[in-house]
Amino acid sequence: MRFATWNVNSLKVRLPQVLQWLADTQTEVLCLQELKIDQPSFPLAELEAAGYRAAWFGQKTYNGVAILVRQPFSLDDVVCGMPDYDDEQRRVIAATVNGIRVICAYFVNGEAVDSPKYQYKLTWLAQLERYIASELQQHSQLLLLGDYNIAPDDKDVCDPDGWRGKVLCSAPEREAFQRLIALGLSDSFRLFNQEWRQFTWWDYRALMFRRNMGMRIDHILISDALKPRAIACEIDKAPRKLLRPSDHVPVTLTLAD
DNA sequence: ATGGCGTGTGAAACACGA
């Protein structure tokens, strides 16, 4: 069973690519971020026609997240946002799929370490840590998938010295990532691949994709109880080569049945 | 040093991303 995450940077623009990718890969669970559409505009009919069910938490212009599941799988106990954290920005959605708690998150970008948005990012990360700790108490089998906007290690950055201390790489962000790990989670990609420069995002500008100047900021964390079932975790760079691509590509985790 | 591209809003120029 495969679980994937993809920041699509506008579901309206990227829907044909999402449908094609699902048809090609037959992925069972796909978490999407940056829908950039309000709740009523979600393309449910098109996704249902492709054989998928969906739960989504939309927001006009910014943010917005969704979980798609291939039938006959279904979404149970859907929760939008983080309980006990009142946030206007719609960045989190959770559901139980085939006994696994799936949490889809679009982490705050933060803009720059001296920006008020960075302070919001640190607050949001603390709230997420509290939320995930609570979810783990109820669901030992858990996945946290999404656009983390954190490059956890120098290995995950095209120019580690140039980025040192900057947003996405700063010590407080990396410490927040490690606090999630300390809850009893593993970076599933690093269970299988120790290489440098394995990126999931490349800036649209300056031919960054062609030069492989990117960052690994999209992740799938897997709980200790689920880890023995992990078979593979792979980055699919193919959609970045299409016309009008998202700047992020999908990451897929395969679990044994 | 700055912005370089792409998307949304709304109908030009700006906000935002990372």
Coordinates of N, CA, C and O (backbone and C1' of nucleotides) in Angstrom, one line a residue, chain A residues 10 14 34 61 106 109 147 149 168 205 244 248, chain B residues 3-10 15-18:
Chain A
S10 N -1.5 25.0 -6.3 CA -2.8 25.2 -7.1 C -3.4 23.9 -7.7 O -2.9 23.4 -8.7
R14 N -3.1 22.2 -11.4 CA -2.4 20.9 -11.5 C -3.3 19.7 -11.6 O -2.8 18.6 -11.7
E34 N -1.3 23.0 -0.6 CA -1.4 24.3 -1.4 C -2.4 24.1 -2.5 O -2.2 24.3 -3.6
T61 N -7.2 31.2 -2.3 CA -5.9 31.9 -2.6 C -4.7 31.2 -2.0 O -3.7 31.0 -2.6
Y106 N 0.6 21.2 5.7 CA 1.4 22.2 5.0 C 2.0 23.1 6.0 O 1.3 24.0 6.5
N109 N 5.8 28.5 6.0 CA 7.1 28.8 5.3 C 8.0 29.6 6.2 O 9.1 29.2 6.4
D147 N 4.4 19.0 3.2 CA 5.4 20.0 2.9 C 5.8 20.6 4.2 O 5.1 21.4 4.8
N149 N 8.5 22.4 4.9 CA 9.3 23.6 4.8 C 10.4 23.6 5.8 O 10.8 24.7 6.4
L168 N 14.1 27.6 6.6 CA 14.0 26.2 6.2 C 15.2 25.4 6.7 O 15.1 24.2 6.7
R205 N 12.9 29.6 -10.7 CA 13.8 30.5 -11.4 C 15.2 29.9 -11.7 O 15.6 29.0 -11.0
R244 N 4.3 23.3 -17.2 CA 3.7 23.9 -16.1 C 3.7 23.0 -14.8 O 2.6 22.6 -14.3
H248 N 7.2 21.5 -6.4 CA 7.4 20.3 -5.6 C 7.1 19.1 -6.4 O 6.3 19.1 -7.3
Chain B
dG3 P 14.5 43.0 -5.6 O5' 14.5 42.1 -6.9 C5' 14.9 42.7 -8.2 C4' 14.9 41.6 -9.2 C3' 13.7 40.7 -9.2 O3' 13.4 40.4 -10.5 C1' 15.7 39.4 -8.9
dG4 P 11.9 39.8 -10.9 O5' 12.3 38.5 -11.7 C5' 13.1 38.6 -12.9 C4' 13.8 37.3 -13.1 C3' 13.0 36.1 -12.7 O3' 12.1 35.7 -13.7 C1' 15.2 35.9 -11.8
dC5 P 12.0 35.1 -15.0 O5' 11.2 33.7 -14.7 C5' 11.9 32.6 -14.3 C4' 10.8 31.6 -13.6 C3' 9.5 31.7 -14.3 O3' 9.0 30.3 -14.3 C1' 9.3 32.2 -12.0
dG6 P 7.8 29.9 -15.2 O5' 6.6 29.9 -14.2 C5' 6.6 28.8 -13.2 C4' 5.5 29.1 -12.2 C3' 4.1 29.3 -12.8 O3' 3.2 28.3 -12.3 C1' 4.6 30.9 -11.1
dT7 P 1.8 28.2 -12.8 O5' 0.9 28.9 -11.7 C5' 0.8 28.3 -10.4 C4' 0.0 29.2 -9.5 C3' -1.3 29.7 -10.1 O3' -2.4 29.2 -9.3 C1' -0.1 31.5 -9.1
dG8 P -3.9 29.6 -9.7 O5' -4.2 30.8 -8.8 C5' -4.0 30.7 -7.4 C4' -4.5 32.0 -6.7 C3' -5.8 32.6 -7.3 O3' -6.6 33.0 -6.2 C1' -4.1 34.2 -7.4
dT9 P -8.1 33.4 -6.4 O5' -8.0 35.0 -6.4 C5' -7.6 35.7 -5.3 C4' -7.4 37.2 -5.5 C3' -8.6 37.9 -6.3 O3' -9.0 39.1 -5.6 C1' -6.7 38.4 -7.4
dG10 P -10.3 39.8 -5.9 O5' -10.0 40.8 -7.2 C5' -8.9 41.7 -7.1 C4' -8.5 42.2 -8.5 C3' -9.7 42.8 -9.2 O3' -9.2 43.9 -10.0 C1' -8.8 41.1 -10.5
dA15 P 2.4 44.0 -1.7 O5' 1.9 42.6 -1.3 C5' 0.5 42.4 -1.1 C4' 0.2 40.9 -0.9 C3' 1.2 40.3 0.0 O3' 0.5 39.4 0.9 C1' 1.2 39.2 -2.1
dC16 P 1.3 38.7 2.1 O5' 1.9 37.3 1.5 C5' 1.0 36.3 1.0 C4' 1.8 35.3 0.3 C3' 3.0 34.8 1.0 O3' 2.8 33.6 1.5 C1' 3.2 35.0 -1.4
dG17 P 3.9 32.7 2.4 O5' 4.5 31.7 1.3 C5' 3.6 30.9 0.5 C4' 4.4 30.3 -0.6 C3' 5.7 29.6 -0.2 O3' 5.7 28.4 -0.8 C1' 6.0 31.1 -2.0
dA18 P 6.1 27.0 0.0 O5' 7.7 27.1 -0.1 C5' 8.3 26.7 -1.3 C4' 9.8 27.0 -1.2 C3' 10.5 26.6 0.1 O3' 11.8 26.0 -0.3 C1' 11.0 28.8 -0.4

